[in-house]
Amino acid sequence: NAGVTQTPKFQVLKTGQSMTLQCAQDMNHEYMSWYRQDPGMGLRLIHYSVGAGITDQGEVPNGYNVSRSTTEDFPLRLLSAAPSQTSVYFCASSPVAGLSYNEQFFGPGTRLTVL
Amino acid sequence: AQSVTQPDIHITVSEGASLELRCNYSYGATPYLFWYVQSPGQGLQLLLKYFSGDTLVQGIKGFEAEFKRSQSSFNLRKPSVHWSDAAEYFCAVALTGGFKTIFGAGTRLFVKA
């Protein structure tokens, strides 16, 4: 049971490049989410999904796209990277039932630098 | 708007001393409250949570937290800190009936020998 996995661990992009951050979970969790972590700002929700084919925006969705074609995978796409997207990105998952009080399980993070 | 405030950006505690990390929230309904810990280079791990019942909750690694509705607080405590507790600690509130969790900015704990 690997839990939540993220790839890559580190990535450097040039402004305007695109890339996809991968996230997968093997716990059959319906809820998955992406956060970015910036110094002094904690974690901010980018996008989330409550099941395959269902996604919604979080607090800071601009510049990011997501899709959810399977229960296991929830990739985050940066279509045209900007320096403001330099951050550490975390993927998390949780069972939907009783979501409000369920623990979220976090991946190890992807550190992204945009030059 | 809902918010979570952790007033202390960083705290330094001597090993063996007691610890209290502060958390205040702003939310109209009964909150679901969490404390997570992030060790260097790692993802977040749940320490404990509160959603009803006894206002003093026990968590892993010897941590506890007390929910005080009158003060809108959910402070984290540990009676004796170990060097391995050095990490960043996040308080969070989950919005009832929704799918969003709001995190505080975090408090970084340093432990000195």
PDB file of C-alpha atoms in Angstrom:
ATOM      1  CA  ASN A   1       0.000   0.000   0.000  1.00  0.00           C
ATOM      2  CA  ALA A   2       1.922   3.031  -1.290  1.00  0.00           C
ATOM      3  CA  GLY A   3      -0.631   5.650  -0.161  1.00  0.00           C
ATOM      4  CA  VAL A   4      -0.405   8.896  -2.137  1.00  0.00           C
ATOM      5  CA  THR A   5       2.463   9.181  -4.593  1.00  0.00           C
ATOM      6  CA  GLN A   6       3.616  12.230  -6.526  1.00  0.00           C
ATOM      7  CA  THR A   7       6.021  12.639  -9.406  1.00  0.00           C
ATOM      8  CA  PRO A   8       8.351  14.301 -10.008  1.00  0.00           C
ATOM      9  CA  LYS A   9       9.885  15.302  -6.655  1.00  0.00           C
ATOM     10  CA  PHE A  10      11.661  18.298  -8.171  1.00  0.00           C
ATOM     11  CA  GLN A  11      11.147  20.241 -11.381  1.00  0.00           C
ATOM     12  CA  VAL A  12      12.610  23.388 -12.920  1.00  0.00           C
ATOM     13  CA  LEU A  13      10.692  25.079 -15.739  1.00  0.00           C
ATOM     14  CA  LYS A  14      11.184  28.145 -17.844  1.00  0.00           C
ATOM     15  CA  THR A  15       8.444  30.736 -18.053  1.00  0.00           C
ATOM     16  CA  GLY A  16       5.844  29.681 -20.603  1.00  0.00           C
ATOM     17  CA  GLN A  17       6.599  25.973 -20.494  1.00  0.00           C
ATOM     18  CA  SER A  18       3.910  23.478 -19.690  1.00  0.00           C
ATOM     19  CA  MET A  19       4.024  20.397 -17.524  1.00  0.00           C
ATOM     20  CA  THR A  20       1.897  17.934 -15.615  1.00  0.00           C
ATOM     21  CA  LEU A  21       2.360  17.016 -11.983  1.00  0.00           C
ATOM     22  CA  GLN A  22       1.274  13.457 -11.369  1.00  0.00           C
ATOM     23  CA  CYS A  23      -0.643  12.204  -8.337  1.00  0.00           C
ATOM     24  CA  ALA A  24      -1.889   8.703  -7.662  1.00  0.00           C
ATOM     25  CA  GLN A  25      -3.450   6.952  -4.671  1.00  0.00           C
ATOM     26  CA  ASP A  26      -4.135   3.281  -4.039  1.00  0.00           C
ATOM     27  CA  MET A  27      -6.605   3.623  -1.161  1.00  0.00           C
ATOM     28  CA  ASN A  28      -9.733   3.857  -3.342  1.00  0.00           C
ATOM     29  CA  HIS A  29     -10.426   7.347  -2.012  1.00  0.00           C
ATOM     30  CA  GLU A  30     -13.051   9.323  -3.864  1.00  0.00           C
ATOM     31  CA  TYR A  31     -11.824  12.755  -2.795  1.00  0.00           C
ATOM     32  CA  MET A  32      -8.532  14.108  -4.107  1.00  0.00           C
ATOM     33  CA  SER A  33      -7.094  17.585  -3.969  1.00  0.00           C
ATOM     34  CA  TRP A  34      -4.124  19.729  -4.910  1.00  0.00           C
ATOM     35  CA  TYR A  35      -2.575  22.338  -2.626  1.00  0.00           C
ATOM     36  CA  ARG A  36       0.303  24.705  -3.014  1.00  0.00           C
ATOM     37  CA  GLN A  37       2.477  25.623  -0.059  1.00  0.00           C
ATOM     38  CA  ASP A  38       4.192  28.991   0.086  1.00  0.00           C
ATOM     39  CA  PRO A  39       6.201  30.442   2.980  1.00  0.00           C
ATOM     40  CA  GLY A  40       4.009  32.228   5.502  1.00  0.00           C
ATOM     41  CA  MET A  41       0.810  31.238   3.698  1.00  0.00           C
ATOM     42  CA  GLY A  42       0.280  27.639   4.690  1.00  0.00           C
ATOM     43  CA  LEU A  43      -1.481  25.371   2.222  1.00  0.00           C
ATOM     44  CA  ARG A  44      -3.943  26.796  -0.264  1.00  0.00           C
ATOM     45  CA  LEU A  45      -6.399  24.642  -2.186  1.00  0.00           C
ATOM     46  CA  ILE A  46      -5.995  24.755  -5.976  1.00  0.00           C
ATOM     47  CA  HIS A  47      -8.508  22.188  -7.271  1.00  0.00           C
ATOM     48  CA  TYR A  48     -10.304  19.206  -5.885  1.00  0.00           C
ATOM     49  CA  SER A  49     -12.315  16.233  -7.083  1.00  0.00           C
ATOM     50  CA  VAL A  50     -15.013  14.160  -5.392  1.00  0.00           C
ATOM     51  CA  GLY A  51     -14.899  11.344  -7.900  1.00  0.00           C
ATOM     52  CA  ALA A  52     -14.021  10.349 -11.421  1.00  0.00           C
ATOM     53  CA  GLY A  53     -15.287  12.964 -13.862  1.00  0.00           C
ATOM     54  CA  ILE A  54     -16.031  15.543 -11.137  1.00  0.00           C
ATOM     55  CA  THR A  55     -13.694  18.438 -10.374  1.00  0.00           C
ATOM     56  CA  ASP A  56     -14.081  21.889  -8.881  1.00  0.00           C
ATOM     57  CA  GLN A  57     -12.018  24.957  -8.129  1.00  0.00           C
ATOM     58  CA  GLY A  58     -10.438  25.763  -4.828  1.00  0.00           C
ATOM     59  CA  GLU A  59      -9.017  28.983  -3.499  1.00  0.00           C
ATOM     60  CA  VAL A  60      -6.276  29.602  -6.099  1.00  0.00           C
ATOM     61  CA  PRO A  61      -7.231  27.833  -9.365  1.00  0.00           C
ATOM     62  CA  ASN A  62      -5.921  30.321 -11.935  1.00  0.00           C
ATOM     63  CA  GLY A  63      -3.181  28.943 -14.158  1.00  0.00           C
ATOM     64  CA  TYR A  64      -3.936  25.304 -13.324  1.00  0.00           C
ATOM     65  CA  ASN A  65      -6.097  22.630 -14.932  1.00  0.00           C
ATOM     66  CA  VAL A  66      -7.142  19.247 -13.600  1.00  0.00           C
ATOM     67  CA  SER A  67      -9.051  16.222 -14.766  1.00  0.00           C
ATOM     68  CA  ARG A  68     -10.096  12.981 -13.081  1.00  0.00           C
ATOM     69  CA  SER A  69     -10.576  10.093 -15.437  1.00  0.00           C
ATOM     70  CA  THR A  70      -9.975   7.363 -12.835  1.00  0.00           C
ATOM     71  CA  THR A  71     -10.385   7.058  -9.084  1.00  0.00           C
ATOM     72  CA  GLU A  72      -6.644   6.560  -8.669  1.00  0.00           C
ATOM     73  CA  ASP A  73      -5.159   9.481 -10.622  1.00  0.00           C
ATOM     74  CA  PHE A  74      -5.523  13.241 -10.351  1.00  0.00           C
ATOM     75  CA  PRO A  75      -2.955  15.114 -12.482  1.00  0.00           C
ATOM     76  CA  LEU A  76      -2.372  18.852 -12.220  1.00  0.00           C
ATOM     77  CA  ARG A  77      -1.474  20.707 -15.409  1.00  0.00           C
ATOM     78  CA  LEU A  78       0.333  23.989 -15.757  1.00  0.00           C
ATOM     79  CA  LEU A  79      -0.364  25.207 -19.283  1.00  0.00           C
ATOM     80  CA  SER A  80       2.021  28.170 -19.302  1.00  0.00           C
ATOM     81  CA  ALA A  81       4.224  28.326 -16.234  1.00  0.00           C
ATOM     82  CA  ALA A  82       4.872  31.645 -14.517  1.00  0.00           C
ATOM     83  CA  PRO A  83       7.399  32.542 -11.790  1.00  0.00           C
ATOM     84  CA  SER A  84       4.448  33.077  -9.418  1.00  0.00           C
ATOM     85  CA  GLN A  85       3.817  29.339  -9.635  1.00  0.00           C
ATOM     86  CA  THR A  86       7.116  28.551  -7.963  1.00  0.00           C
ATOM     87  CA  SER A  87       5.968  26.580  -4.937  1.00  0.00           C
ATOM     88  CA  VAL A  88       5.733  23.185  -3.308  1.00  0.00           C
ATOM     89  CA  TYR A  89       2.714  21.245  -4.505  1.00  0.00           C
ATOM     90  CA  PHE A  90       0.949  18.625  -2.437  1.00  0.00           C
ATOM     91  CA  CYS A  91      -1.658  16.144  -3.502  1.00  0.00           C
ATOM     92  CA  ALA A  92      -4.014  14.694  -0.886  1.00  0.00           C
ATOM     93  CA  SER A  93      -6.819  12.151  -0.759  1.00  0.00           C
ATOM     94  CA  SER A  94      -9.644  11.219   1.587  1.00  0.00           C
ATOM     95  CA  PRO A  95     -12.782   9.099   1.609  1.00  0.00           C
ATOM     96  CA  VAL A  96     -15.807  11.193   0.631  1.00  0.00           C
ATOM     97  CA  ALA A  97     -18.144   9.777   3.268  1.00  0.00           C
ATOM     98  CA  GLY A  98     -18.123  12.129   6.220  1.00  0.00           C
ATOM     99  CA  LEU A  99     -15.566  14.203   4.444  1.00  0.00           C
ATOM    100  CA  SER A 100     -15.599  17.115   6.824  1.00  0.00           C
ATOM    101  CA  TYR A 101     -14.077  15.129   9.628  1.00  0.00           C
ATOM    102  CA  ASN A 102     -12.006  12.687   7.622  1.00  0.00           C
ATOM    103  CA  GLU A 103      -8.254  12.818   7.647  1.00  0.00           C
ATOM    104  CA  GLN A 104      -6.550  13.818   4.426  1.00  0.00           C
ATOM    105  CA  PHE A 105      -3.584  11.707   3.359  1.00  0.00           C
ATOM    106  CA  PHE A 106      -0.819  13.726   1.755  1.00  0.00           C
ATOM    107  CA  GLY A 107       1.789  12.857  -0.809  1.00  0.00           C
ATOM    108  CA  PRO A 108       5.455  13.817  -0.325  1.00  0.00           C
ATOM    109  CA  GLY A 109       5.187  16.912  -2.517  1.00  0.00           C
ATOM    110  CA  THR A 110       6.693  18.292  -5.717  1.00  0.00           C
ATOM    111  CA  ARG A 111       9.028  21.263  -5.493  1.00  0.00           C
ATOM    112  CA  LEU A 112       8.574  23.384  -8.615  1.00  0.00           C
ATOM    113  CA  THR A 113      10.754  26.309  -9.652  1.00  0.00           C
ATOM    114  CA  VAL A 114       9.789  28.516 -12.579  1.00  0.00           C
ATOM    115  CA  LEU A 115      12.581  30.701 -13.942  1.00  0.00           C
TER     116      LEU A 115
ATOM    117  CA  ALA B   1     -14.959  34.533   5.592  1.00  0.00           C
ATOM    118  CA  GLN B   2     -13.535  31.482   7.212  1.00  0.00           C
ATOM    119  CA  SER B   3      -9.955  31.725   8.397  1.00  0.00           C
ATOM    120  CA  VAL B   4      -7.378  30.069  10.583  1.00  0.00           C
ATOM    121  CA  THR B   5      -4.741  32.064  12.434  1.00  0.00           C
ATOM    122  CA  GLN B   6      -1.566  30.711  13.920  1.00  0.00           C
ATOM    123  CA  PRO B   7      -0.048  33.722  15.658  1.00  0.00           C
ATOM    124  CA  ASP B   8       3.430  32.290  16.097  1.00  0.00           C
ATOM    125  CA  ILE B   9       5.535  31.890  12.964  1.00  0.00           C
ATOM    126  CA  HIS B  10       8.194  29.993  14.875  1.00  0.00           C
ATOM    127  CA  ILE B  11       8.764  28.814  18.424  1.00  0.00           C
ATOM    128  CA  THR B  12      11.919  27.512  20.104  1.00  0.00           C
ATOM    129  CA  VAL B  13      11.584  25.137  23.045  1.00  0.00           C
ATOM    130  CA  SER B  14      14.172  23.278  25.073  1.00  0.00           C
ATOM    131  CA  GLU B  15      14.039  19.502  24.935  1.00  0.00           C
ATOM    132  CA  GLY B  16      11.945  18.229  27.834  1.00  0.00           C
ATOM    133  CA  ALA B  17      10.033  21.483  28.217  1.00  0.00           C
ATOM    134  CA  SER B  18       6.319  21.810  27.632  1.00  0.00           C
ATOM    135  CA  LEU B  19       4.861  23.124  24.406  1.00  0.00           C
ATOM    136  CA  GLU B  20       1.743  25.021  23.419  1.00  0.00           C
ATOM    137  CA  LEU B  21       1.012  26.066  19.846  1.00  0.00           C
ATOM    138  CA  ARG B  22      -1.828  28.494  19.351  1.00  0.00           C
ATOM    139  CA  CYS B  23      -4.603  28.326  16.788  1.00  0.00           C
ATOM    140  CA  ASN B  24      -7.622  30.573  16.379  1.00  0.00           C
ATOM    141  CA  TYR B  25     -10.321  30.112  13.797  1.00  0.00           C
ATOM    142  CA  SER B  26     -13.125  32.142  12.354  1.00  0.00           C
ATOM    143  CA  TYR B  27     -16.122  30.079  11.290  1.00  0.00           C
ATOM    144  CA  GLY B  28     -19.817  30.503  11.966  1.00  0.00           C
ATOM    145  CA  ALA B  29     -20.842  26.890  12.398  1.00  0.00           C
ATOM    146  CA  THR B  30     -19.449  24.097  14.519  1.00  0.00           C
ATOM    147  CA  PRO B  31     -15.993  23.507  13.122  1.00  0.00           C
ATOM    148  CA  TYR B  32     -14.128  20.357  12.350  1.00  0.00           C
ATOM    149  CA  LEU B  33     -10.598  21.085  13.537  1.00  0.00           C
ATOM    150  CA  PHE B  34      -7.311  19.398  12.797  1.00  0.00           C
ATOM    151  CA  TRP B  35      -3.651  19.611  13.602  1.00  0.00           C
ATOM    152  CA  TYR B  36      -1.166  18.290  11.056  1.00  0.00           C
ATOM    153  CA  VAL B  37       2.611  17.992  11.331  1.00  0.00           C
ATOM    154  CA  GLN B  38       5.090  18.324   8.493  1.00  0.00           C
ATOM    155  CA  SER B  39       8.610  17.025   8.994  1.00  0.00           C
ATOM    156  CA  PRO B  40      11.304  18.514   6.752  1.00  0.00           C
ATOM    157  CA  GLY B  41      10.902  17.398   3.153  1.00  0.00           C
ATOM    158  CA  GLN B  42       7.773  15.389   3.911  1.00  0.00           C
ATOM    159  CA  GLY B  43       4.064  15.636   3.377  1.00  0.00           C
ATOM    160  CA  LEU B  44       1.615  16.416   6.163  1.00  0.00           C
ATOM    161  CA  GLN B  45       0.546  13.852   8.746  1.00  0.00           C
ATOM    162  CA  LEU B  46      -2.513  14.086  10.955  1.00  0.00           C
ATOM    163  CA  LEU B  47      -1.774  14.545  14.666  1.00  0.00           C
ATOM    164  CA  LEU B  48      -5.347  14.796  15.933  1.00  0.00           C
ATOM    165  CA  LYS B  49      -8.803  16.084  15.123  1.00  0.00           C
ATOM    166  CA  TYR B  50     -11.930  17.376  16.815  1.00  0.00           C
ATOM    167  CA  PHE B  51     -15.485  17.304  15.549  1.00  0.00           C
ATOM    168  CA  SER B  52     -17.687  16.752  18.585  1.00  0.00           C
ATOM    169  CA  GLY B  53     -17.798  15.482  22.146  1.00  0.00           C
ATOM    170  CA  ASP B  54     -14.982  15.865  24.623  1.00  0.00           C
ATOM    171  CA  THR B  55     -13.213  19.147  24.026  1.00  0.00           C
ATOM    172  CA  LEU B  56      -9.825  17.701  24.994  1.00  0.00           C
ATOM    173  CA  VAL B  57      -8.608  15.364  22.277  1.00  0.00           C
ATOM    174  CA  GLN B  58      -5.616  13.084  22.307  1.00  0.00           C
ATOM    175  CA  GLY B  59      -3.452  12.476  19.298  1.00  0.00           C
ATOM    176  CA  ILE B  60      -0.388  10.624  18.219  1.00  0.00           C
ATOM    177  CA  LYS B  61       3.135  11.198  19.524  1.00  0.00           C
ATOM    178  CA  GLY B  62       1.863  12.405  22.918  1.00  0.00           C
ATOM    179  CA  PHE B  63       0.101  15.511  21.597  1.00  0.00           C
ATOM    180  CA  GLU B  64      -3.254  16.806  22.784  1.00  0.00           C
ATOM    181  CA  ALA B  65      -5.437  19.777  21.881  1.00  0.00           C
ATOM    182  CA  GLU B  66      -8.263  21.582  23.575  1.00  0.00           C
ATOM    183  CA  PHE B  67     -11.232  23.090  21.757  1.00  0.00           C
ATOM    184  CA  LYS B  68     -12.539  26.257  23.390  1.00  0.00           C
ATOM    185  CA  ARG B  69     -15.629  27.533  21.619  1.00  0.00           C
ATOM    186  CA  SER B  70     -15.780  30.752  23.653  1.00  0.00           C
ATOM    187  CA  GLN B  71     -12.281  31.675  22.522  1.00  0.00           C
ATOM    188  CA  SER B  72     -12.507  30.175  19.019  1.00  0.00           C
ATOM    189  CA  SER B  73      -9.302  28.370  19.765  1.00  0.00           C
ATOM    190  CA  PHE B  74      -7.829  24.912  19.296  1.00  0.00           C
ATOM    191  CA  ASN B  75      -4.384  24.995  20.898  1.00  0.00           C
ATOM    192  CA  LEU B  76      -1.972  22.100  20.609  1.00  0.00           C
ATOM    193  CA  ARG B  77       0.002  20.960  23.651  1.00  0.00           C
ATOM    194  CA  LYS B  78       2.665  18.485  24.625  1.00  0.00           C
ATOM    195  CA  PRO B  79       3.979  18.122  28.175  1.00  0.00           C
ATOM    196  CA  SER B  80       7.569  17.206  27.250  1.00  0.00           C
ATOM    197  CA  VAL B  81       9.082  17.963  23.861  1.00  0.00           C
ATOM    198  CA  HIS B  82      11.539  15.616  22.165  1.00  0.00           C
ATOM    199  CA  TRP B  83      14.133  16.655  19.587  1.00  0.00           C
ATOM    200  CA  SER B  84      12.216  14.643  16.982  1.00  0.00           C
ATOM    201  CA  ASP B  85       9.236  16.975  17.401  1.00  0.00           C
ATOM    202  CA  ALA B  86      11.069  19.693  15.460  1.00  0.00           C
ATOM    203  CA  ALA B  87       8.807  20.261  12.473  1.00  0.00           C
ATOM    204  CA  GLU B  88       6.169  22.591  11.108  1.00  0.00           C
ATOM    205  CA  TYR B  89       2.683  22.371  12.575  1.00  0.00           C
ATOM    206  CA  PHE B  90      -0.494  23.342  10.795  1.00  0.00           C
ATOM    207  CA  CYS B  91      -3.911  23.973  12.241  1.00  0.00           C
ATOM    208  CA  ALA B  92      -6.833  23.466   9.867  1.00  0.00           C
ATOM    209  CA  VAL B  93     -10.608  23.777   9.771  1.00  0.00           C
ATOM    210  CA  ALA B  94     -12.871  21.793   7.470  1.00  0.00           C
ATOM    211  CA  LEU B  95     -16.005  23.518   6.295  1.00  0.00           C
ATOM    212  CA  THR B  96     -19.144  21.654   7.301  1.00  0.00           C
ATOM    213  CA  GLY B  97     -20.991  20.153   4.368  1.00  0.00           C
ATOM    214  CA  GLY B  98     -18.374  21.261   1.901  1.00  0.00           C
ATOM    215  CA  PHE B  99     -15.242  19.863   0.431  1.00  0.00           C
ATOM    216  CA  LYS B 100     -12.687  22.438   1.453  1.00  0.00           C
ATOM    217  CA  THR B 101     -10.194  22.606   4.273  1.00  0.00           C
ATOM    218  CA  ILE B 102      -8.559  25.857   5.286  1.00  0.00           C
ATOM    219  CA  PHE B 103      -5.060  25.728   6.713  1.00  0.00           C
ATOM    220  CA  GLY B 104      -3.261  28.175   8.916  1.00  0.00           C
ATOM    221  CA  ALA B 105       0.110  29.563   7.891  1.00  0.00           C
ATOM    222  CA  GLY B 106       1.923  27.132  10.141  1.00  0.00           C
ATOM    223  CA  THR B 107       4.215  27.335  13.166  1.00  0.00           C
ATOM    224  CA  ARG B 108       7.748  26.044  12.856  1.00  0.00           C
ATOM    225  CA  LEU B 109       9.008  24.393  16.035  1.00  0.00           C
ATOM    226  CA  PHE B 110      12.701  24.375  16.864  1.00  0.00           C
ATOM    227  CA  VAL B 111      13.931  22.172  19.715  1.00  0.00           C
ATOM    228  CA  LYS B 112      17.181  23.014  21.439  1.00  0.00           C
ATOM    229  CA  ALA B 113      19.258  20.601  23.456  1.00  0.00           C
TER     230      ALA B 113
END
